[in-house]
Amino acid sequence: MKTCLVVDDSSVIRKVARRILEGLGFAIEEAEDGQKALEFCYGTMPEAILLDWNMPVMDGYEFLRELRKLPGGQAPKVVFCTTENDVAHIARAMHAGANEYIMKPFDKDIVEAKFTEVGLI
């Protein structure tokens, strides 16, 4: 079973994402900020990461830059999940190493489509 790390400071978003991704066959781990997510990745590298942009302690962009520097850090497929919809934010995320992005609010169909596009399903 593939593991997906859901990184978002909102417990509601993490709960919704967990329900959707478990339904798609993923084992779920959660982190409420980028620092906790990075600490998780030091020990276990997930196959997928659903990543929020705006978080306290360490935001999604900073997390992604640090993740990609780790041994094995190029492997996870990272899907940014954000309310930021301008082209500059999306380009910045993709340049930092994101594989895809999802706009909030999202639903099962959107998550399934994006995870399929990056080869996780």
Short mmCIF file of C-alpha atoms in Angstrom, two decimals:
data_model
loop_
_atom_site.label_atom_id
_atom_site.label_comp_id
_atom_site.label_asym_id
_atom_site.label_seq_id
_atom_site.Cartn_x
_atom_site.Cartn_y
_atom_site.Cartn_z
CA MET A 1 0.00 0.00 0.00
CA LYS A 2 1.32 3.43 -0.94
CA THR A 3 1.68 6.06 1.77
CA CYS A 4 0.51 9.66 1.39
CA LEU A 5 1.61 12.35 3.80
CA VAL A 6 -1.12 14.98 4.16
CA VAL A 7 0.42 18.29 5.27
CA ASP A 8 -2.04 21.04 6.24
CA ASP A 9 -2.53 23.19 9.32
CA SER A 10 -6.30 22.65 9.08
CA SER A 11 -7.48 19.50 10.85
CA VAL A 12 -10.67 19.62 8.75
CA ILE A 13 -8.71 19.57 5.47
CA ARG A 14 -6.54 16.73 6.78
CA LYS A 15 -9.65 14.75 7.75
CA VAL A 16 -11.32 15.28 4.34
CA ALA A 17 -8.11 14.41 2.49
CA ARG A 18 -7.63 11.31 4.66
CA ARG A 19 -11.12 10.05 3.85
CA ILE A 20 -10.66 10.61 0.11
CA LEU A 21 -7.15 9.14 -0.09
CA GLU A 22 -7.92 6.10 2.06
CA GLY A 23 -10.80 5.44 -0.34
CA LEU A 24 -8.23 5.48 -3.16
CA GLY A 25 -6.10 2.87 -1.38
CA PHE A 26 -3.49 5.00 0.39
CA ALA A 27 -2.18 4.64 3.93
CA ILE A 28 -2.25 8.16 5.43
CA GLU A 29 0.16 10.02 7.66
CA GLU A 30 -0.52 13.61 8.75
CA ALA A 31 1.49 16.69 9.67
CA GLU A 32 0.18 20.13 10.62
CA ASP A 33 3.15 22.09 9.32
CA GLY A 34 6.15 21.76 7.04
CA GLN A 35 8.63 21.21 9.87
CA LYS A 36 6.73 18.19 11.20
CA ALA A 37 6.36 16.89 7.65
CA LEU A 38 10.10 17.20 7.06
CA GLU A 39 10.81 15.36 10.32
CA PHE A 40 8.52 12.54 9.13
CA CYS A 41 10.37 12.36 5.80
CA TYR A 42 13.74 12.02 7.55
CA GLY A 43 12.53 8.67 8.89
CA THR A 44 10.14 7.45 6.18
CA MET A 45 9.82 8.78 2.66
CA PRO A 46 6.19 8.59 1.48
CA GLU A 47 5.24 7.88 -2.13
CA ALA A 48 2.91 10.90 -2.21
CA ILE A 49 2.54 14.22 -0.40
CA LEU A 50 -0.57 16.42 -0.45
CA LEU A 51 0.88 19.76 0.60
CA ASP A 52 -0.73 23.00 1.75
CA TRP A 53 0.99 26.27 0.81
CA ASN A 54 0.20 28.53 3.79
CA MET A 55 1.15 27.03 7.16
CA PRO A 56 2.84 28.20 10.34
CA VAL A 57 6.40 27.21 11.34
CA MET A 58 7.42 26.15 7.79
CA ASP A 59 5.23 26.81 4.75
CA GLY A 60 4.71 24.37 1.90
CA TYR A 61 7.16 26.06 -0.44
CA GLU A 62 10.00 25.95 2.10
CA PHE A 63 9.16 22.34 2.98
CA LEU A 64 9.26 21.34 -0.68
CA ARG A 65 12.65 22.96 -1.26
CA GLU A 66 14.07 21.14 1.79
CA LEU A 67 12.40 17.82 0.87
CA ARG A 68 13.97 17.79 -2.59
CA LYS A 69 17.45 18.15 -0.99
CA LEU A 70 17.05 15.01 1.15
CA PRO A 71 18.38 11.60 0.09
CA GLY A 72 15.39 10.08 -1.72
CA GLY A 73 13.61 13.43 -1.59
CA GLN A 74 13.10 13.50 -5.36
CA ALA A 75 10.96 10.34 -5.22
CA PRO A 76 7.66 11.49 -3.67
CA LYS A 77 5.02 12.88 -5.99
CA VAL A 78 4.02 16.22 -4.46
CA VAL A 79 0.60 17.71 -5.10
CA PHE A 80 0.25 21.27 -3.81
CA CYS A 81 -3.15 22.01 -2.35
CA THR A 82 -3.82 25.73 -2.07
CA THR A 83 -6.25 28.61 -2.26
CA GLU A 84 -3.63 30.59 -4.21
CA ASN A 85 -4.80 30.58 -7.82
CA ASP A 86 -2.54 33.07 -9.56
CA VAL A 87 -0.06 31.84 -12.14
CA ALA A 88 2.95 33.14 -10.19
CA HIS A 89 2.17 30.95 -7.16
CA ILE A 90 1.57 27.90 -9.33
CA ALA A 91 4.78 28.49 -11.30
CA ARG A 92 6.75 28.96 -8.08
CA ALA A 93 5.41 25.66 -6.70
CA MET A 94 6.20 23.77 -9.90
CA HIS A 95 9.68 25.30 -10.06
CA ALA A 96 10.34 24.19 -6.47
CA GLY A 97 9.55 20.61 -7.43
CA ALA A 98 5.78 20.11 -7.17
CA ASN A 99 4.37 17.57 -9.59
CA GLU A 100 0.83 18.95 -9.67
CA TYR A 101 -1.52 21.26 -7.80
CA ILE A 102 -5.10 21.24 -6.55
CA MET A 103 -7.23 24.26 -5.71
CA LYS A 104 -9.19 24.34 -2.44
CA PRO A 105 -11.91 23.38 -1.98
CA PHE A 106 -11.38 19.97 -3.57
CA ASP A 107 -13.37 16.77 -3.86
CA LYS A 108 -12.72 13.08 -4.56
CA ASP A 109 -12.91 13.48 -8.35
CA ILE A 110 -10.28 16.25 -8.40
CA VAL A 111 -7.90 14.38 -6.08
CA GLU A 112 -8.31 11.15 -8.03
CA ALA A 113 -7.69 12.93 -11.36
CA LYS A 114 -4.53 14.72 -10.15
CA PHE A 115 -3.11 11.60 -8.46
CA THR A 116 -3.78 9.65 -11.66
CA GLU A 117 -2.02 12.33 -13.74
CA VAL A 118 1.17 11.99 -11.70
CA GLY A 119 1.08 8.19 -11.82
CA LEU A 120 0.07 7.43 -8.24
CA ILE A 121 -3.16 5.62 -9.17
#
